[in-house]
Short mmCIF file of N, CA and C in Angstrom, two decimals:
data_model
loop_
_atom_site.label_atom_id
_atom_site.label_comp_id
_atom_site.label_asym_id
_atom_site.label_seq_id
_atom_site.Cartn_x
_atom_site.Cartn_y
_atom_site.Cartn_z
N UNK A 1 15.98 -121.10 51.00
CA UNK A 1 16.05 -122.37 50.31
C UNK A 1 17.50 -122.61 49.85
N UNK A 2 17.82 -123.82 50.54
CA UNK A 2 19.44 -124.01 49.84
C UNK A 2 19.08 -125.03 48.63
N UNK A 3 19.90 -124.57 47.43
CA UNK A 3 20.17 -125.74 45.94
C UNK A 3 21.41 -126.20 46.42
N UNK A 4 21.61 -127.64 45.73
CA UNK A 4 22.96 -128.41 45.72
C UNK A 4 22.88 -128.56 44.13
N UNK A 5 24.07 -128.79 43.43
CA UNK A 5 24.45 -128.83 42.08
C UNK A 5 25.03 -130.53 42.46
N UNK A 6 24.84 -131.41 41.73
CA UNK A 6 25.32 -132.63 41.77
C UNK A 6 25.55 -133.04 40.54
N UNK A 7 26.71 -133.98 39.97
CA UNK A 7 26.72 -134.55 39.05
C UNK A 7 25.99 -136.12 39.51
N UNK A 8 25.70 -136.97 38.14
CA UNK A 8 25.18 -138.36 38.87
C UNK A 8 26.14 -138.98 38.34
N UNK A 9 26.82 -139.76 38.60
CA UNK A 9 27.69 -140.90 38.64
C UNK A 9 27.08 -142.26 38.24
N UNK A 10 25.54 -142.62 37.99
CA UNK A 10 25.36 -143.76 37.93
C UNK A 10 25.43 -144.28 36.31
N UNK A 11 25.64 -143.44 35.54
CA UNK A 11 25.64 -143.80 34.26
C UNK A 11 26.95 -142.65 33.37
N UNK A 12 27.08 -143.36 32.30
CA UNK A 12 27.62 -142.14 31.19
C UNK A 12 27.43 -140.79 30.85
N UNK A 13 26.26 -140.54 31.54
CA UNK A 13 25.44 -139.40 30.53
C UNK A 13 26.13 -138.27 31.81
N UNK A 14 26.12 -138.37 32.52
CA UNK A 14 27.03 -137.12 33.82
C UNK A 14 25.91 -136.05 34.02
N UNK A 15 24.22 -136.32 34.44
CA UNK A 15 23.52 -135.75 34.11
C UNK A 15 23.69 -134.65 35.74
N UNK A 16 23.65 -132.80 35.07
CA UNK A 16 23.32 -132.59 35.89
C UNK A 16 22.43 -132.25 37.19
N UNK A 17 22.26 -132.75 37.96
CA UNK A 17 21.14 -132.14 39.05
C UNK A 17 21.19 -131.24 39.75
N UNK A 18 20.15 -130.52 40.17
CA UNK A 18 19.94 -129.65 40.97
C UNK A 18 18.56 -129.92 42.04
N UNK A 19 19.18 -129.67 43.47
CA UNK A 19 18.20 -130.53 44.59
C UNK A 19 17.88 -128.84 45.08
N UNK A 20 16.91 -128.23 44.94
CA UNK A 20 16.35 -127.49 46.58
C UNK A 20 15.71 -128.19 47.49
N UNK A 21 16.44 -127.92 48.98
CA UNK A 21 16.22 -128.59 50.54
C UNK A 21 15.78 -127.15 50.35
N UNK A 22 14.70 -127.05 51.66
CA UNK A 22 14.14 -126.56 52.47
C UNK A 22 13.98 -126.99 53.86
N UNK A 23 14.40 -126.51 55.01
CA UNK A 23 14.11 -127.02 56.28
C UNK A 23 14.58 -128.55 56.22
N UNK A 24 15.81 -128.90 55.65
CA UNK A 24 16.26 -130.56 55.61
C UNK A 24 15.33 -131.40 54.66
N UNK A 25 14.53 -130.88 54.38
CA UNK A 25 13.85 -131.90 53.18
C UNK A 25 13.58 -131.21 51.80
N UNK A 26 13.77 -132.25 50.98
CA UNK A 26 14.07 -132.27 49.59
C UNK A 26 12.33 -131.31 49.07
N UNK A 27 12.55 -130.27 48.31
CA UNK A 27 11.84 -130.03 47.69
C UNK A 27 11.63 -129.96 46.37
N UNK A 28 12.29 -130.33 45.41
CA UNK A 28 12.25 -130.38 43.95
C UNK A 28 13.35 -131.02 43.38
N UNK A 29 13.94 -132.16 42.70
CA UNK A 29 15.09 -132.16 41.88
C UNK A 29 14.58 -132.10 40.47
N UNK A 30 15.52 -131.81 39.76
CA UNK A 30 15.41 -131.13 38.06
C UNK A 30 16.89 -131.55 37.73
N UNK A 31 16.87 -131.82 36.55
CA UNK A 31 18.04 -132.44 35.51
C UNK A 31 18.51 -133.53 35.73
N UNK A 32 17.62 -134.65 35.70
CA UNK A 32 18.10 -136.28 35.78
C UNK A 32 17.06 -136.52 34.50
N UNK A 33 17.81 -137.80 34.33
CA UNK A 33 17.21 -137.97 32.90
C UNK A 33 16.84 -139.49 32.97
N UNK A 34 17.05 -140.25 33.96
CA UNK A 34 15.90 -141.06 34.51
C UNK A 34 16.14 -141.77 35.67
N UNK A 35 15.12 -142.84 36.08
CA UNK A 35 14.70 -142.64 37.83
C UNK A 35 16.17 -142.99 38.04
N UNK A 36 16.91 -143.91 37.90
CA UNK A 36 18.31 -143.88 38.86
C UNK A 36 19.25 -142.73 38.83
N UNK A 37 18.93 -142.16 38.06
CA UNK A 37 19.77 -140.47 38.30
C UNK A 37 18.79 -139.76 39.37
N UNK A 38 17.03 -139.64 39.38
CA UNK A 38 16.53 -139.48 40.66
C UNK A 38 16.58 -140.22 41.88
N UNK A 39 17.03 -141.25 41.97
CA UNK A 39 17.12 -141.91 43.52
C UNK A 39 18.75 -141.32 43.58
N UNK A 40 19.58 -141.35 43.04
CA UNK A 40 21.09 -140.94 43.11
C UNK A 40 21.19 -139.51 44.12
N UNK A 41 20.04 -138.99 43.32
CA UNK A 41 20.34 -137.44 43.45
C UNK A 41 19.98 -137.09 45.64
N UNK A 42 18.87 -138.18 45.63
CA UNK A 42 17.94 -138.48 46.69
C UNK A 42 18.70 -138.63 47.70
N UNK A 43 19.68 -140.03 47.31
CA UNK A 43 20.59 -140.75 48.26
C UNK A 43 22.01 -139.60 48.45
N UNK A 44 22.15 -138.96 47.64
CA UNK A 44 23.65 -137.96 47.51
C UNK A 44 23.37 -136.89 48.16
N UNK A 45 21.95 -136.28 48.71
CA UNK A 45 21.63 -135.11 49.29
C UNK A 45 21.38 -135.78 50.79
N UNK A 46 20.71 -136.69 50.91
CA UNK A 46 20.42 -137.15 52.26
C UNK A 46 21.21 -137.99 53.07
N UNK A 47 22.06 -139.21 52.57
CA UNK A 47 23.16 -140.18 52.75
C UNK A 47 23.89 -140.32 51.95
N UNK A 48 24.75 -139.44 51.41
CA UNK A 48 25.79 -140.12 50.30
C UNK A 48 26.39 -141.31 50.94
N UNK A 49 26.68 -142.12 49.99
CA UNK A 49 27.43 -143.74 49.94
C UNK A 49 28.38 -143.78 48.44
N UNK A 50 29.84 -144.58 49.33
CA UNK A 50 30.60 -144.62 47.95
C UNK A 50 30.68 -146.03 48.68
N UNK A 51 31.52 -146.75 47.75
CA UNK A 51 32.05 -148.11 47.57
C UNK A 51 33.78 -147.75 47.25
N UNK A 52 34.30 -148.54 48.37
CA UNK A 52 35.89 -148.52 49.28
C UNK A 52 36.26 -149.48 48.27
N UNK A 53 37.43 -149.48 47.47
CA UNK A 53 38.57 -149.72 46.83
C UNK A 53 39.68 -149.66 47.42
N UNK A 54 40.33 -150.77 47.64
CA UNK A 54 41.97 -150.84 48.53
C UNK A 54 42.37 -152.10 48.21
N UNK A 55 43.53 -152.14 49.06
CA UNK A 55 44.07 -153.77 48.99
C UNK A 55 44.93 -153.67 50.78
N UNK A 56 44.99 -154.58 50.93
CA UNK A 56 45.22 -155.38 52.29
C UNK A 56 46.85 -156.04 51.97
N UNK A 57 47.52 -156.14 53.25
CA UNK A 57 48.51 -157.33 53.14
C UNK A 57 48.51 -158.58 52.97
N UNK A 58 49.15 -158.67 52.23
CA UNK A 58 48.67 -160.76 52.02
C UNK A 58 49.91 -161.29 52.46
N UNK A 59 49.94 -162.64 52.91
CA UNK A 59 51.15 -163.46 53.62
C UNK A 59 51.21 -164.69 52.79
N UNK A 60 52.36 -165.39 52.87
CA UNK A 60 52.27 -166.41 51.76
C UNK A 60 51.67 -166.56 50.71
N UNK A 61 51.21 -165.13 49.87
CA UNK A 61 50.83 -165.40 48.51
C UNK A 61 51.91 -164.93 47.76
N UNK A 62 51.05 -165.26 46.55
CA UNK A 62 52.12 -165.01 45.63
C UNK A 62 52.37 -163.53 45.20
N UNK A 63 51.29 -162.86 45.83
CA UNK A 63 51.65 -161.19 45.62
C UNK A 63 51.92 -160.70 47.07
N UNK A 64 52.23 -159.39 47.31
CA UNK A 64 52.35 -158.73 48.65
C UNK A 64 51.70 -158.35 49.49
N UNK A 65 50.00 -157.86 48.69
CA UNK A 65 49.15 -157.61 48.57
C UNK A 65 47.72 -158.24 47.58
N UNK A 66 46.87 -157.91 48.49
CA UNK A 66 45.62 -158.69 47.76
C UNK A 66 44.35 -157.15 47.54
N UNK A 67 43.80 -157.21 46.30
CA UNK A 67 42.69 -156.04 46.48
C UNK A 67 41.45 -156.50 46.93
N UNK A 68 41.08 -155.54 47.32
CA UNK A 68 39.95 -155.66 48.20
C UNK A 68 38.92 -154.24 47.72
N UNK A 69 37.61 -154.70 48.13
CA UNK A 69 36.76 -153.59 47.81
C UNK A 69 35.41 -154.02 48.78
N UNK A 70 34.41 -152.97 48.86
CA UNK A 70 33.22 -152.80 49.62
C UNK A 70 32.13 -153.95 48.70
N UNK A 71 31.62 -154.55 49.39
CA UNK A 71 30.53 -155.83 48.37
C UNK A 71 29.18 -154.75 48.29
N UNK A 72 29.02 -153.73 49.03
CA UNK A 72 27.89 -152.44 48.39
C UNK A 72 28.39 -151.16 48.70
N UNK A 73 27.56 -150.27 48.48
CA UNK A 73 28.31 -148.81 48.96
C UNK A 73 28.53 -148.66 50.34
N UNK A 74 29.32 -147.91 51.09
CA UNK A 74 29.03 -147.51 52.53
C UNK A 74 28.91 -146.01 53.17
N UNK A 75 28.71 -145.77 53.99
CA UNK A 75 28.29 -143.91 54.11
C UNK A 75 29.85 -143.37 53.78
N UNK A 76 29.79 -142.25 53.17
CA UNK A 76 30.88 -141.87 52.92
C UNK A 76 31.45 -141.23 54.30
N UNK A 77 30.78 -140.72 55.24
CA UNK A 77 31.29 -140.24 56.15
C UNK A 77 32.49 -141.69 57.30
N UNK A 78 32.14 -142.63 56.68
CA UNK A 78 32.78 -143.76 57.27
C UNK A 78 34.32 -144.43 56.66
N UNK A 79 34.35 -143.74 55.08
CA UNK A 79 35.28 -143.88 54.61
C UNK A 79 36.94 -144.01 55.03
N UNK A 80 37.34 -143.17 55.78
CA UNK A 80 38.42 -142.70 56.40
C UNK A 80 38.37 -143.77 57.77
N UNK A 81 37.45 -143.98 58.77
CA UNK A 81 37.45 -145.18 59.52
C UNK A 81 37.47 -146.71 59.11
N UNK A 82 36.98 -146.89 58.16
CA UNK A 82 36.97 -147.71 57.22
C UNK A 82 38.58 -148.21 56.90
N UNK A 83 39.27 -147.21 56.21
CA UNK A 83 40.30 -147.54 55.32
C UNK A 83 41.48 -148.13 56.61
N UNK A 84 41.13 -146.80 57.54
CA UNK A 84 42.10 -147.33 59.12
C UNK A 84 42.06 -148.84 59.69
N UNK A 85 41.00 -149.14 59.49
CA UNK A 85 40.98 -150.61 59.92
C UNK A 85 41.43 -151.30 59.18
N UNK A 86 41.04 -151.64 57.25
CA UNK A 86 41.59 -152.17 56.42
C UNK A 86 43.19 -152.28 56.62
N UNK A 87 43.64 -151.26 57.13
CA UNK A 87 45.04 -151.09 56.94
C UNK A 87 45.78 -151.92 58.33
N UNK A 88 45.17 -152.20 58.96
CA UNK A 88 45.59 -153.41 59.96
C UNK A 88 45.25 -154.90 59.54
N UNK A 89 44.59 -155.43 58.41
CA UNK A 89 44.12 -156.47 58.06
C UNK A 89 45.71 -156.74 57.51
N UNK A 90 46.10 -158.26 57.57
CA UNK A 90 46.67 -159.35 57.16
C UNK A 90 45.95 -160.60 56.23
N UNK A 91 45.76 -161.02 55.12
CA UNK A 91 45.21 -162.12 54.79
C UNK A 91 46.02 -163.25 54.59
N UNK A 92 45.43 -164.44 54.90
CA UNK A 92 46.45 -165.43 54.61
C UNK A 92 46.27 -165.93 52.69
N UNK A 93 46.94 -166.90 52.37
CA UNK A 93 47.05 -167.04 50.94
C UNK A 93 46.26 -168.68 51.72
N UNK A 94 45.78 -169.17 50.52
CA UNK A 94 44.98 -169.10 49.49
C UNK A 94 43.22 -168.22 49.51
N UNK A 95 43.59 -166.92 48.45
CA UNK A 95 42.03 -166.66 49.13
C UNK A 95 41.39 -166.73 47.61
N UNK A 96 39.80 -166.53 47.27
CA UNK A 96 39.56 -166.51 45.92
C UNK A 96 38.81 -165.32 45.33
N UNK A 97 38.46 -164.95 44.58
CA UNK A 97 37.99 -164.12 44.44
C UNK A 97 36.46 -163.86 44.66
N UNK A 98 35.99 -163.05 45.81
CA UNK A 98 34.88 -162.92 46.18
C UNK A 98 34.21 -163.44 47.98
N UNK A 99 36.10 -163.77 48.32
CA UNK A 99 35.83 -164.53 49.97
C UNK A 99 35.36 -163.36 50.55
N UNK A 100 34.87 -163.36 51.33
CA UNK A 100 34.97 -162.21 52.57
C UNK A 100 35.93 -162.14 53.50
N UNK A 101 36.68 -160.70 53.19
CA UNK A 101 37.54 -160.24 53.99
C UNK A 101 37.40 -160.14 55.12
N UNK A 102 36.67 -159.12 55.16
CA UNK A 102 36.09 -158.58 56.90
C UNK A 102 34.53 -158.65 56.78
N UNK A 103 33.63 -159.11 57.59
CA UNK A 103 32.53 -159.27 57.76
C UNK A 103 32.01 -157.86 58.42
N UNK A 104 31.05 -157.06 57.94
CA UNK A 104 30.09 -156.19 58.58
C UNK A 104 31.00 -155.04 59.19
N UNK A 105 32.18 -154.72 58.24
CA UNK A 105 33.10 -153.52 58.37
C UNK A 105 32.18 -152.48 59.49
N UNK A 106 32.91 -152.48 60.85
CA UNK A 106 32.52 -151.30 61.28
C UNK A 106 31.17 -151.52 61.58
N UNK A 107 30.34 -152.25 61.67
CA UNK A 107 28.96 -152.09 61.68
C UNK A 107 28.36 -151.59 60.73
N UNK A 108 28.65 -151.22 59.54
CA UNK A 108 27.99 -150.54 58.15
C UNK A 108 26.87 -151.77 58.08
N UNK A 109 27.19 -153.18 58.25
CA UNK A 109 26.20 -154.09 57.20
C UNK A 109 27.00 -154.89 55.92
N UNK A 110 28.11 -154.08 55.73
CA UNK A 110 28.78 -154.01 54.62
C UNK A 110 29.81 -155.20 54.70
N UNK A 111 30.05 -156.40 53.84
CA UNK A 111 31.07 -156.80 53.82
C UNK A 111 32.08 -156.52 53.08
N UNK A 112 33.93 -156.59 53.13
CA UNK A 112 34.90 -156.24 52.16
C UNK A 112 35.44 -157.62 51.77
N UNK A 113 35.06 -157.48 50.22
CA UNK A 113 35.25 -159.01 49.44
C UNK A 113 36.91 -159.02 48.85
N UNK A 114 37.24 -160.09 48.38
CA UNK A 114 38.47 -160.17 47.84
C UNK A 114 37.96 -159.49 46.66
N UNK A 115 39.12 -159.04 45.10
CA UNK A 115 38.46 -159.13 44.00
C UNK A 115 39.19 -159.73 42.97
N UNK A 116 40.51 -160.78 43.81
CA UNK A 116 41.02 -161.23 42.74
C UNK A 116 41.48 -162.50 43.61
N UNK A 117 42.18 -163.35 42.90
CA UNK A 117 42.59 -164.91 43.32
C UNK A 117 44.16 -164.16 43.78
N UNK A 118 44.59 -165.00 45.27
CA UNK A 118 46.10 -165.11 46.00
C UNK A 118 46.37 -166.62 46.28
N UNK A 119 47.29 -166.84 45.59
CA UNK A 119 47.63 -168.12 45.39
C UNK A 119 48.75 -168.40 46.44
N UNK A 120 48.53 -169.69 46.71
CA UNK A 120 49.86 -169.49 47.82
C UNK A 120 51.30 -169.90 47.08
N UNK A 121 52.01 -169.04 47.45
CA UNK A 121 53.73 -169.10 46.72
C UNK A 121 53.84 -170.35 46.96
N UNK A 122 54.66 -170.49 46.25
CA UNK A 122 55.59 -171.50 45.51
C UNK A 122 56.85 -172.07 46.39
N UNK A 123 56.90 -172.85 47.02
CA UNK A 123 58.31 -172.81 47.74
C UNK A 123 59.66 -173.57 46.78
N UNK A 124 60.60 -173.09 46.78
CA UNK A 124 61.47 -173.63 45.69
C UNK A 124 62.63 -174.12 46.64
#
């Protein structure tokens, strides 16, 4: 029987868990202190998923760059393919906060939203 030690991330409390797998399936978790620390623990042993934080190039805005993030979690094993593509994105200015960047990143399902307003510069 293999245990995994996990912290949960979905709240303050940093509750710890402990999962025994047997033969690939979950046989017991212990130390969550309620159900979204048990689905956490569920999803972190079988599919972990994080949510991608970055920023992109922006063109005619008023910054250099625009941030960008995942609109839900995505498999973490996708992370690193993920960021490679981001890093070829260009956005144009005016975007707002919450456009969609890239539609269905990769095939995840997942869209990458703006998370802030790029205004288009100023010409003087």
């Amino acid at each position: 029987m293999e245990v995994k030690e996990i912290t949960c991330i979905v709240c303050p409390l940093g509750c710890r868990i402990k999962v025994e797998i047997e033969g690939g399936e979950i046989k017991s978790i212990k130390g969550y202190s309620c159900p979204k620390g048990l689905e956490y623990a569920k999803n972190e042993v079988t599919m972990p998923k994080r949510m991608v934080t970055t920023s992109v190039r922006a063109k005619g805005g008023h910054l250099p760059l625009l941030s960008v993030r995942t609109k839900e979690p995505v498999p973490k094993e996708k992370i690193h393919e993920i960021m490679l593509e981001l890093a070829k994105i260009e956005v144009k200015a005016p975007v707002k906060i919450g456009d969609v960047i890239v539609k269905n990143i990769l095939g995840t399902g997942v869209d990458v939203i703006a998370t802030r307003n790029l205004y288009k510069k100023e010409v003087s």
